[in-house]
Coordinates of C-alpha atoms and ligand atoms in Angstrom, one line a residue:
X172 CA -25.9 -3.6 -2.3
X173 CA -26.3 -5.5 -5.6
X174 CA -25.0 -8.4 -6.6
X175 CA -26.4 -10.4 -10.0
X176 CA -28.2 -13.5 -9.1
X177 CA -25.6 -16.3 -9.9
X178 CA -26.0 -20.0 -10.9
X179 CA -24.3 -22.8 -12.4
X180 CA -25.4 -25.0 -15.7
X181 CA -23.8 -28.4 -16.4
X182 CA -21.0 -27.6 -19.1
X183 CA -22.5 -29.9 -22.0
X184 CA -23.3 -28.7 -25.0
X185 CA -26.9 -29.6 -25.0
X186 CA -27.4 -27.1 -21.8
X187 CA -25.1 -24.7 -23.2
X188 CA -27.3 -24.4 -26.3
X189 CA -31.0 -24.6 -24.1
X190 CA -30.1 -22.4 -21.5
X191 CA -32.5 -19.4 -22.5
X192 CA -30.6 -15.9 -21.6
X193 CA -31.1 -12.4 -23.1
X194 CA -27.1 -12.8 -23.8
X195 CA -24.5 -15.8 -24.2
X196 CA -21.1 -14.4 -23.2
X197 CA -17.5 -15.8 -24.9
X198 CA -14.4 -15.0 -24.4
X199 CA -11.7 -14.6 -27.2
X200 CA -7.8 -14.3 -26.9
X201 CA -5.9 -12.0 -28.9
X202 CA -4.1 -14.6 -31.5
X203 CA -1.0 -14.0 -33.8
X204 CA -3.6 -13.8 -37.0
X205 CA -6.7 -12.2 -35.1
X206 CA -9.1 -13.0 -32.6
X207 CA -9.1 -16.7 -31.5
X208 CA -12.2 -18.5 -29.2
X209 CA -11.4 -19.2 -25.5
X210 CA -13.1 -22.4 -23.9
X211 CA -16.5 -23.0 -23.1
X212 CA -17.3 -21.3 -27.1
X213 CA -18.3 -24.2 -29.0
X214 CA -22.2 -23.4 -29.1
X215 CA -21.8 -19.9 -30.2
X216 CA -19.4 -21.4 -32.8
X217 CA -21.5 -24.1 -34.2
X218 CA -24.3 -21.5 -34.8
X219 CA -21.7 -19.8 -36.9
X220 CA -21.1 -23.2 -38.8
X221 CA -17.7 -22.8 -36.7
X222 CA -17.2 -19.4 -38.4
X223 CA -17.5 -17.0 -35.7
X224 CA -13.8 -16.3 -34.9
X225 CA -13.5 -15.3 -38.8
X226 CA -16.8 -13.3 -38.3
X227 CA -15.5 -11.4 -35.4
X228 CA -12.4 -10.9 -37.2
X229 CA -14.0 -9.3 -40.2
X230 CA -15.6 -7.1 -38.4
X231 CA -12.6 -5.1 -36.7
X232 CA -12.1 -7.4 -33.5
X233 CA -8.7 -8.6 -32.4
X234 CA -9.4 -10.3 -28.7
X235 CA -7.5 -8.1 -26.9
X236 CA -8.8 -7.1 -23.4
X237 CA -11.8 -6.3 -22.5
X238 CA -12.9 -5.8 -26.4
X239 CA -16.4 -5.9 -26.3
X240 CA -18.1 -7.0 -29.6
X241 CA -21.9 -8.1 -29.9
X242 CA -23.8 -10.3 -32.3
X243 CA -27.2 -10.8 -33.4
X244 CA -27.3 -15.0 -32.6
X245 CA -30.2 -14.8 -36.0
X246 CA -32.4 -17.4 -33.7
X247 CA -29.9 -20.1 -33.8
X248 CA -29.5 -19.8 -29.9
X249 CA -31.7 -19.6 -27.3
X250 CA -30.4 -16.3 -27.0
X251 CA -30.6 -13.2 -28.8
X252 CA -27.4 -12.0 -28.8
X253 CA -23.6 -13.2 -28.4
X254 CA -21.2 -10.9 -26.3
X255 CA -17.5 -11.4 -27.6
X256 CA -14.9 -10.4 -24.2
X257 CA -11.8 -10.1 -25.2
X258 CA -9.5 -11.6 -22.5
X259 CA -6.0 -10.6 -24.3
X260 CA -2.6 -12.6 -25.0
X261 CA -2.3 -15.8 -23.7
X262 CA 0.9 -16.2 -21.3
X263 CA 2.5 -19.3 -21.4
X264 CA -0.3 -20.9 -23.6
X265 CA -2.8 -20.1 -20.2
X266 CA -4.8 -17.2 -19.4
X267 CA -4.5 -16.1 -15.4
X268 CA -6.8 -15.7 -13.4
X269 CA -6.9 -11.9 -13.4
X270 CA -7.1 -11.7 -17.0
X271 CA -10.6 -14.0 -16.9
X272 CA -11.7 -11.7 -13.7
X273 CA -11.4 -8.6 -16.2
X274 CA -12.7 -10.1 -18.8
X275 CA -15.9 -11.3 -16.7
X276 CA -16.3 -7.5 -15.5
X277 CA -15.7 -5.6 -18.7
X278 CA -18.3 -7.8 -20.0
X279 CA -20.5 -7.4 -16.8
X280 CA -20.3 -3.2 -17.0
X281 CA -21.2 -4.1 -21.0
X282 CA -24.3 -5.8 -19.9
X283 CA -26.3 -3.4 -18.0
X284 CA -30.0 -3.2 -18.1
X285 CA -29.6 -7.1 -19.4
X286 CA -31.6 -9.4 -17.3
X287 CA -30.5 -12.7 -17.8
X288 CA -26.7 -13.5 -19.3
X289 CA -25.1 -16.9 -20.0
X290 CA -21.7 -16.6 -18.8
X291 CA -19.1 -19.0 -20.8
X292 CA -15.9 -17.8 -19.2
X293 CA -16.2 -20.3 -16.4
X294 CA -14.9 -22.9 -18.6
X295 CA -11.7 -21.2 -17.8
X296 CA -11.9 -20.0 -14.6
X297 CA -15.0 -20.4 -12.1
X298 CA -14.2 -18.2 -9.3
X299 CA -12.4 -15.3 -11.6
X300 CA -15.8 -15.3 -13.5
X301 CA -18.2 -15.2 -10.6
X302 CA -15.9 -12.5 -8.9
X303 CA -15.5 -10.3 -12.3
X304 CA -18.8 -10.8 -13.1
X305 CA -20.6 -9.7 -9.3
X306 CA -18.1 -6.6 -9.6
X307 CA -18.4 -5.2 -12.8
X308 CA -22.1 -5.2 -12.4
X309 CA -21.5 -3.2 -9.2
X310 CA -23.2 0.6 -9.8
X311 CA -23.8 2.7 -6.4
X312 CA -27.0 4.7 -7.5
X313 CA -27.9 5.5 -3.5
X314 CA -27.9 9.2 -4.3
X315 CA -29.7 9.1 -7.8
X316 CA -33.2 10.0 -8.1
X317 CA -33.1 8.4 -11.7
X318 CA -31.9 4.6 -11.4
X319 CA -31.3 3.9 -14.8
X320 CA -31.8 0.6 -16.3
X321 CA -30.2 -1.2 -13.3
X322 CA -27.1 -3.6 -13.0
X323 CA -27.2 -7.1 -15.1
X324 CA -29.6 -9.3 -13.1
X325 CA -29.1 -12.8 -13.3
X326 CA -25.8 -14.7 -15.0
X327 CA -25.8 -18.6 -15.5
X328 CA -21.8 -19.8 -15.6
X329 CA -21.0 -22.8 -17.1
X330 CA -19.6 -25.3 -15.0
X331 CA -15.5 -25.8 -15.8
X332 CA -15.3 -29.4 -17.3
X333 CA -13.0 -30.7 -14.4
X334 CA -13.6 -30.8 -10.7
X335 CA -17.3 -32.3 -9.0
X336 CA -19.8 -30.7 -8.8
X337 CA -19.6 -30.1 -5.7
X338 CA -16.6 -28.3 -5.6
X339 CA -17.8 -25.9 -8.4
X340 CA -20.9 -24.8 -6.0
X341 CA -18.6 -24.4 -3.0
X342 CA -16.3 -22.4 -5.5
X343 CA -19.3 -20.0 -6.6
X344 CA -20.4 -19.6 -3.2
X345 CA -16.9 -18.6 -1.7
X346 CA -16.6 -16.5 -4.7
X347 CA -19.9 -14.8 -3.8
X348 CA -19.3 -14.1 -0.7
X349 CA -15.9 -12.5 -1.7
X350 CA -17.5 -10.3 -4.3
X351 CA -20.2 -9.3 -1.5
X352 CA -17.6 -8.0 1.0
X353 CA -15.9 -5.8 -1.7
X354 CA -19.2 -4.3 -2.3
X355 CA -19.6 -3.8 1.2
X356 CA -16.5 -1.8 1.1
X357 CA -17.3 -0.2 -2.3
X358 CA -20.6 1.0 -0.7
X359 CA -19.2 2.5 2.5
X360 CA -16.4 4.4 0.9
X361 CA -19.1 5.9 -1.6
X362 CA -21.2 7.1 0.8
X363 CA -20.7 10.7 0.9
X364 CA -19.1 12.2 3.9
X365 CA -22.0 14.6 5.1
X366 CA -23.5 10.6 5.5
X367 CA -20.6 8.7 6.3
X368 CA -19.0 10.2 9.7
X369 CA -17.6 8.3 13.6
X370 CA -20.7 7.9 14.6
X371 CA -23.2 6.3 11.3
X372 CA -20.1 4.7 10.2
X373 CA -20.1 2.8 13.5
X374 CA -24.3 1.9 13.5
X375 CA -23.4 0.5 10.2
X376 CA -20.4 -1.8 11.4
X377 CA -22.9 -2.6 14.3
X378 CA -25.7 -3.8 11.7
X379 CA -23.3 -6.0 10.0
X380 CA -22.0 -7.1 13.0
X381 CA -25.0 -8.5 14.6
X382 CA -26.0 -10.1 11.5
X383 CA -23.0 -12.1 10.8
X384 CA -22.3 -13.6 14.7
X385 CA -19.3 -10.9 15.3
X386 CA -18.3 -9.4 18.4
X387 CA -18.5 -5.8 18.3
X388 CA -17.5 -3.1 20.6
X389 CA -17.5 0.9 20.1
X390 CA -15.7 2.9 22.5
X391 CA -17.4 6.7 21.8
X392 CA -15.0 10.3 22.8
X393 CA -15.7 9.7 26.4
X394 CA -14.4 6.5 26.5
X395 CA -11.9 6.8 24.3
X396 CA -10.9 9.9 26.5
X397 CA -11.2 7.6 29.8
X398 CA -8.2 5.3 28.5
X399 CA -6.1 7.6 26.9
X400 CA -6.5 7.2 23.1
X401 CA -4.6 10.6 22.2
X402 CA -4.3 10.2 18.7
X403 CA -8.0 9.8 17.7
X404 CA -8.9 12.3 20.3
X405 CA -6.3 15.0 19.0
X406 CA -7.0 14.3 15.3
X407 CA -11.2 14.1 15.7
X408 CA -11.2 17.0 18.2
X409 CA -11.9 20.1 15.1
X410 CA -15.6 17.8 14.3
X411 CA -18.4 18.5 15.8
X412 CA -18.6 14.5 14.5
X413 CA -16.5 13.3 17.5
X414 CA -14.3 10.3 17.0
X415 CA -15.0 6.4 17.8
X416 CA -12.8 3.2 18.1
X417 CA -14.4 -0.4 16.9
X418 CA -13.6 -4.0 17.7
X419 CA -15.1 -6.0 15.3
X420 CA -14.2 -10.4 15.8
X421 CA -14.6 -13.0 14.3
X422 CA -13.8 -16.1 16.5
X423 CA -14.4 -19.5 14.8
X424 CA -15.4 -22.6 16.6
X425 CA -11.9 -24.0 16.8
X426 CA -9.2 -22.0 18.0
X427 CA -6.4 -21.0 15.3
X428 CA -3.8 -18.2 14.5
X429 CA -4.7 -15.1 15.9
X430 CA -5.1 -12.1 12.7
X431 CA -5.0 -8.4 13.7
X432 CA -6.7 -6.0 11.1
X433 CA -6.3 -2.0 11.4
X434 CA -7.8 0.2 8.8
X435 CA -7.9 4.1 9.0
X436 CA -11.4 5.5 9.1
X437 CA -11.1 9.1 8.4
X438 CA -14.5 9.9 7.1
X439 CA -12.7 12.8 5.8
X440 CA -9.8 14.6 5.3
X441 CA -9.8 18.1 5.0
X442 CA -6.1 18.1 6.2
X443 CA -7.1 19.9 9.4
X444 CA -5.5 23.2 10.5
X445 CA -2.7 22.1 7.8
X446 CA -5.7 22.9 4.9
X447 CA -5.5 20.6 1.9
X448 CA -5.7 22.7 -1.4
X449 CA -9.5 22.6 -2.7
X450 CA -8.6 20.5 -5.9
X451 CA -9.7 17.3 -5.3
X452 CA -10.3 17.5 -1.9
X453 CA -13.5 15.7 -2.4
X454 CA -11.3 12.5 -2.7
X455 CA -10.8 12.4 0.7
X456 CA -14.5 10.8 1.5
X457 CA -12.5 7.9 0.5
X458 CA -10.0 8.1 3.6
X459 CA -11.9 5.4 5.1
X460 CA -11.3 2.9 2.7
X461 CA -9.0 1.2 4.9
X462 CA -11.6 0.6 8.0
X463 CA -14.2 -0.4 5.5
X464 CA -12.0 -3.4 4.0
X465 CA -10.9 -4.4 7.1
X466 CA -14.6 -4.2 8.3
X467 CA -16.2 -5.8 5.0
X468 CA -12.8 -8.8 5.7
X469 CA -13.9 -9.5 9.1
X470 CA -17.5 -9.7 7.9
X471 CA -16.2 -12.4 4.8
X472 CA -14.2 -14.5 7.8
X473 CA -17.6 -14.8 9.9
X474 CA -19.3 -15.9 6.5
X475 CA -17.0 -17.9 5.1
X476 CA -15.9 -19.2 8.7
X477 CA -12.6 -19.4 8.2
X478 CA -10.7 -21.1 11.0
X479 CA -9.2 -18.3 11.7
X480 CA -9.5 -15.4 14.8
X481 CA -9.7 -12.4 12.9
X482 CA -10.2 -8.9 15.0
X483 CA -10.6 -5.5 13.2
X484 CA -9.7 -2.4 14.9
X485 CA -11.0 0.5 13.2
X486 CA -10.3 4.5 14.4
X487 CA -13.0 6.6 13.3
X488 CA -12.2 10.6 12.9
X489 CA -13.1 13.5 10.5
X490 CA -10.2 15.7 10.0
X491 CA -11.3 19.3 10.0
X492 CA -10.2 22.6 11.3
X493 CA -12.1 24.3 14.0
X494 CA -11.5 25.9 17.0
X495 CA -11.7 22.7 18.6
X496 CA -9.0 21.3 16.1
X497 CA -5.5 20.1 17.2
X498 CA -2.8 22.3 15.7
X499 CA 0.6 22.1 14.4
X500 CA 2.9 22.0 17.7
X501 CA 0.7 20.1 19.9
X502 CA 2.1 17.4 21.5
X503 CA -0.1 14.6 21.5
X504 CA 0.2 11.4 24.5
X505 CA -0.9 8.3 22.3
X506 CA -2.6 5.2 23.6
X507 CA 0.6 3.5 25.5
X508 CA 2.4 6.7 26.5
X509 CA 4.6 7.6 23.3
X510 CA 4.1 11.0 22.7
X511 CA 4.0 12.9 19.5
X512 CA 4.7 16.5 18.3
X513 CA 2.1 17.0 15.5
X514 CA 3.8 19.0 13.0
X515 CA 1.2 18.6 10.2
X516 CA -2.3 18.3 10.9
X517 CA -2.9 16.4 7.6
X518 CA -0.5 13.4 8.6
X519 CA -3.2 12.7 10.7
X520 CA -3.8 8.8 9.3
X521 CA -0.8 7.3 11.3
X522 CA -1.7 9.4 14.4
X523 CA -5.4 7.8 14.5
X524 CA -3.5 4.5 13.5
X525 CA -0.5 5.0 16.2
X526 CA -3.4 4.4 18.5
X527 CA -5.3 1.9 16.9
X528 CA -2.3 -0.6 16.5
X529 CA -1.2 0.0 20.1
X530 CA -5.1 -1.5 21.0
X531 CA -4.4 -4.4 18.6
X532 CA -1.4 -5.6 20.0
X533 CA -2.6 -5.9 23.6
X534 CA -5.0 -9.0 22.6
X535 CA -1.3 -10.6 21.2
X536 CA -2.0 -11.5 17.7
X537 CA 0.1 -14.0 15.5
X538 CA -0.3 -11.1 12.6
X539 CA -1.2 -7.4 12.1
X540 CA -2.6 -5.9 8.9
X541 CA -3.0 -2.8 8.8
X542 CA -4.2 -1.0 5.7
X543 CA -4.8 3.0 5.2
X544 CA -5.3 5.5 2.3
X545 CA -2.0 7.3 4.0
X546 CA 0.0 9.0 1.7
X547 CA 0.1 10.9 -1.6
X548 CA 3.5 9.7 -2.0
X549 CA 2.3 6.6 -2.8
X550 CA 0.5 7.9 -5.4
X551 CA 4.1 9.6 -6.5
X552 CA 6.3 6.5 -6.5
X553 CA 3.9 3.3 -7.3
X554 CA 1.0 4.9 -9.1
X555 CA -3.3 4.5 -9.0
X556 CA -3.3 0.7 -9.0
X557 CA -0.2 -0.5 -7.1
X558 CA -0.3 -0.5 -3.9
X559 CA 3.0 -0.1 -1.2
X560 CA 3.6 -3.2 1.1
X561 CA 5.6 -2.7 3.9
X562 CA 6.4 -3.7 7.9
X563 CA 8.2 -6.8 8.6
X564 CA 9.9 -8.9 6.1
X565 CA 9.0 -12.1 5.9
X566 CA 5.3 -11.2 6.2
X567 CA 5.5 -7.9 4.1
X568 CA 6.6 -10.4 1.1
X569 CA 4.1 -12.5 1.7
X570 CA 1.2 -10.3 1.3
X571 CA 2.5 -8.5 -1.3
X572 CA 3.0 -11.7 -3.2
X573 CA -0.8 -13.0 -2.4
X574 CA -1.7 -9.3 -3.6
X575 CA -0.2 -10.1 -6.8
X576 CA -1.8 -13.3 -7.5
X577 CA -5.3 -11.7 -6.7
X578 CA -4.7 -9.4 -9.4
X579 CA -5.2 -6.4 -6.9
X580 CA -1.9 -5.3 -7.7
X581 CA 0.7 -4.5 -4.1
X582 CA 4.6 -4.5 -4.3
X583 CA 6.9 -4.7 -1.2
X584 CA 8.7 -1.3 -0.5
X585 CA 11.3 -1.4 2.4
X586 CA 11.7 0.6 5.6
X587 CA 15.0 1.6 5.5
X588 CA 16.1 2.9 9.3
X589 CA 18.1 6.1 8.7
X590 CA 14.8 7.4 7.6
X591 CA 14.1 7.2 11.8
X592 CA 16.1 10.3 12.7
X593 CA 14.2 12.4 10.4
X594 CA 10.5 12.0 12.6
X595 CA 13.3 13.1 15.8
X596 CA 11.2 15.5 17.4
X597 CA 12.4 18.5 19.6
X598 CA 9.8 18.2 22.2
X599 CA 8.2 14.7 22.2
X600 CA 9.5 10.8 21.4
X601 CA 8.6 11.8 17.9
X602 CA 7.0 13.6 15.4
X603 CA 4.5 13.1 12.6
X604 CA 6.2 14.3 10.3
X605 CA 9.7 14.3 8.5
X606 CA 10.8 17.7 7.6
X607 CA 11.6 16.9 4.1
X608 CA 9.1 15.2 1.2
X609 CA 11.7 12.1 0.1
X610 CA 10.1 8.7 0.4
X611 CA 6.9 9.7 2.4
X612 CA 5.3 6.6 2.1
X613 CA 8.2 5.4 3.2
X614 CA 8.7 7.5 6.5
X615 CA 4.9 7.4 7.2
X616 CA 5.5 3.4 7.4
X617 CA 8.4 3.9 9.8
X618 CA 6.1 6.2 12.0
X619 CA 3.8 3.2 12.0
X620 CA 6.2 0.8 12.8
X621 CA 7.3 2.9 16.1
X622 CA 4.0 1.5 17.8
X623 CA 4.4 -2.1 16.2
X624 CA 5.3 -4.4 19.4
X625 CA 8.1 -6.4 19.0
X626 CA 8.3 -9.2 17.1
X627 CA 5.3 -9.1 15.5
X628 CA 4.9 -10.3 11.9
X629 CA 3.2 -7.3 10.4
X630 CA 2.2 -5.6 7.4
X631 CA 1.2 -1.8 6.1
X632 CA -0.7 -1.8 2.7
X633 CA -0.8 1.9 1.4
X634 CA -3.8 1.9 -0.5
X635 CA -3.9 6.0 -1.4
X636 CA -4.3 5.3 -5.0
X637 CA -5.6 2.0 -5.4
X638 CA -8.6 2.2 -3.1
X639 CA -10.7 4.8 -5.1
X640 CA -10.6 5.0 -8.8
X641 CA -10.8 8.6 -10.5
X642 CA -10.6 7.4 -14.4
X643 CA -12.7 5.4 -16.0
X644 CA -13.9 2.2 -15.4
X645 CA -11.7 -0.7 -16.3
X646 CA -12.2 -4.5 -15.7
X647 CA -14.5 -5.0 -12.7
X648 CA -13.5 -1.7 -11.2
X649 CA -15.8 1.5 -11.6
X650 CA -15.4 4.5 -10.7
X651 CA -15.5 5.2 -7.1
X652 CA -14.5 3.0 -4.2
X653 CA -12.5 -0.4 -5.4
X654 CA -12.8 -2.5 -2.4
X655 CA -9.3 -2.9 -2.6
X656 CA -7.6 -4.5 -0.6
X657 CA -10.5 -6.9 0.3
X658 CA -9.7 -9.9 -1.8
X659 CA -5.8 -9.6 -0.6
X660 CA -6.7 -10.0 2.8
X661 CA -9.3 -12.6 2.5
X662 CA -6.5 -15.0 0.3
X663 CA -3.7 -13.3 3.4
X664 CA -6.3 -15.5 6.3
X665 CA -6.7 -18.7 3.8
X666 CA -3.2 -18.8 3.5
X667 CA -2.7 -18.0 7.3
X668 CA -5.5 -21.0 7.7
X669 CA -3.4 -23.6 5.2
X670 CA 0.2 -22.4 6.5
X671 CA 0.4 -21.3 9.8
Ligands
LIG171 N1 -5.3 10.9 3.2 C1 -4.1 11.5 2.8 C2 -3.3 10.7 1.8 C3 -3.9 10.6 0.4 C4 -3.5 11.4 -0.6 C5 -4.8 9.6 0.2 C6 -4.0 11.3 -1.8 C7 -5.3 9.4 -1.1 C8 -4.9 10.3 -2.1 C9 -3.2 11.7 4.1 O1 -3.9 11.9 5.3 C10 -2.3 12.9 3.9 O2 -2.8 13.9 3.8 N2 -1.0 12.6 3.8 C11 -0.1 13.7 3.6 C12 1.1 13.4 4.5 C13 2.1 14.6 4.5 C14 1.5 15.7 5.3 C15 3.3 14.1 5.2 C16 0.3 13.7 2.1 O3 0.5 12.6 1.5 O4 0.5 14.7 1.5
LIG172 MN1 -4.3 14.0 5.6
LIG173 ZN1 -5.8 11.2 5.4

């Protein structure tokens, strides 16, 4: 794990202009008449004799985001060079958060092999900065013999004008410990798979555990056998990797609302006896994206103690075929009784999760989150960088509105019931599977919701797309794993901590 050594500087202009960096980063908006300077500028300016939004213009740049332009600084600042980031339109006369976060990581990724930056963008936003700027560094080079130059290693931010002191370190060190708990989920869904199985994936939850005060507890194929966990059983069985089930708490000093997480750990995802096509099936060492933001959330409410109980439940399977492998027409008996015709080996996400959500319920949470890379239809209907938000109502809007503001991008998609009849199964309570492809995000969520207990506020974040990126790099997001949707439910337990 990386993250760029952070640190604040008073926002005067005498530190502004001392503070000696390799680069002094500003950010520029995308005006009517070309490129305009964002807050926290001024110094770069003056060297420019208050020119340098003309300069920038002349030379092609129009502020728009993540434009990256450099400048020589020709020794009138104490460093060599100015990095222009362009953070886009203004909305409203402001710029959001997300747009500063973007901004802060397209500038980051800019800056590799830089040791030391000065970081203006804080003037706008503190925490967007310090969180765009720890995750566009990010680079996963565990399997590289050849490191390259290395990730930017140090960034001074300017301290916004308003608010103590105080407040600004508090704000860079919640931010930091946010950014750190997406890269622990960045760095587990990277790992390869022939790495990354049940069993290692468990040691490492174990490591993490111990170090940040959590409970943890693994149940391992013959306990999980003992009490009956069908689902991860049937759907580990073809690996000679056998499955595990983890309890990861955090339980703060003071008692407060209990939060359920589940995340689907399938370390991969052949698609079983029900073979996924070989295109792209290497994308599926990221069907554990779910357990690993859960994981890296739980982790984040240890460090940043929120007053919150917050318990992660995380199956662990690899989904291959064998001649150990459950097949389609096997009836599985999940963890409670309900039983389940497995008609599709490669539904196998809610099967694992059937169980897992079962487990959660019995320690009677206030909430459930559960979050999984489950469907390709999610893909189909919402795209790579919105994810589906569905389960109960009230609560379903409410993380998918937090999910917005965090600028991880979630939209609420409903559960509509005559979609039931279609998992009717001839031989068992249900099946796995509907027996047509219409709204398969959809019918996967009321297959979940079949082993949701009653009356619990819960919500399922389908994360297919958004949790790995195949494109280029954009914003703070490279390729690879995203981390998403870590920040969601970090702001889901503040606002759970504030509201109730
Ligand atoms: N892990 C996949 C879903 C997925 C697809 C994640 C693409 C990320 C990108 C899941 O286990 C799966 O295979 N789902 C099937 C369900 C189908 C058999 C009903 C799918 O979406 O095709
Ligand atoms: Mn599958
Ligand atoms: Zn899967």
């Amino acid at each position: 794990m990386t993250v760029p050594k952070l640190a604040l500087t008073e926002n005067t202009d005498a530190a502004v202009g001392k503070t000696r960096a390799d680069v002094l980063v500003i950010g520029t908006l995308q005006g009517e008449d070309g490129p305009e300077l964002a807050a926290g500028a001024d110094v770069a300016d003056a060297a420019f004799d208050g020119k340098l939004a003309d300069v920038l213009g002349t030379l092609g740049a129009t502020g728009k985001a993540e434009e990256i332009v450099k400048l020589p600084a020709l020794g009138k600042l104490p460093a060599g060079v100015v990095l222009a980031v362009g953070l886009g339109k203004q909305k409203d006369g402001t710029v959001t958060a997300e747009q500063v976060r973007r901004a802060a990581g397209a500038a980051a990724r800019a800056l590799s092999g830089t040791d030391r930056a000065f970081v203006t963008l804080s003037a706008l936003d503190l925490q967007a900065t310090a969180e765009g700027v720890a995750l566009g560094a990010y680079a996963f080079t565990e399997y590289r013999s050849a490191k390259g130059d290395g990730p930017l290693a140090k960034a001074d931010l300017v301290s916004p004008a308003e608010g103590a002191p105080r407040d600004h370190k508090a704000t860079l060190k919640a931010a930091t410990a946010i950014a750190e708990s997406v890269i622990i989920a960045r760095d587990l869904i990277n790992t390869p798979p022939n790495d990354l199985y049940p069993a290692s994936f468990a040691d490492r939850a174990k490591k993490l555990a111990e170090a940040n005060g959590l409970d943890f507890e693994v149940l391992d194929e013959k306990a999980l056998k003992r009490k009956g966990f069908g689902g991860i059983l049937g759907v580990g069985g073809g690996s000679a990797r056998l499955p595990r089930l983890l309890r990861v708490g955090w339980k703060p000093a003071k008692a407060g609302k209990k939060v359920a997480l589940v995340g689907k750990g399938i370390t991969f995802d052949s698609g079983g006896i029900s073979i996924k096509p070989a295109a792209g099936m290497d994308h599926m060492t990221s069907d554990m994206s779910g357990a690993a933001a859960v994981l890296a959330s739980v982790v984040l409410a240890a460090k940043l103690k929120y007053p919150v109980e917050v318990t992660a439940h995380i199956p662990l399977a690899e989904n291959l075929p064998s001649g150990s492998a459950y097949r389609p027409g096997d009836v599985l008996t999940m963890y409670g009784g309900k039983t389940v015709e497995v008609l599709n080996t490669d539904a196998e996400g809610r099967l694992v999760l059937a169980d897992a959500i079962v487990r959660a319920a019995e320690e009677n949470p206030d909430y459930l989150i559960e979050t999984s890379t489950l469907t390709g239809a999610q893909v189909v209907a919402l795209g790579n960088r919105t994810a589906g938000v569905m389960g109960s109502d009230e609560f379903r809007d409410r993380v998918a509105t937090i999910m917005q503001s965090t600028g991880e991008g979630g939209w609420a998609m409903p559960l509509p019931d005559e979609l039931r009849a279609d998992l009717d199964s001839r031989l068992a309570d249900l099946a796995n599977v509907s027996g047509h492809r219409w709204g398969g995000m959809l019918v996967a969520g009321i297959f979940l919701r079949e082993f949701v207990a009653e009356g619990l506020p819960w919500a399922h974040i389908d994360i297919a797309g958004p949790s790995f990126n195949t494109s280029a790099p954009w914003g703070y997001t490279g390729k690879g794993g995203t981390g998403v949707p870590v920040r969601t439910i970090a702001a889901v337990l503040a606002d759970i901590a504030d509201q109730g």
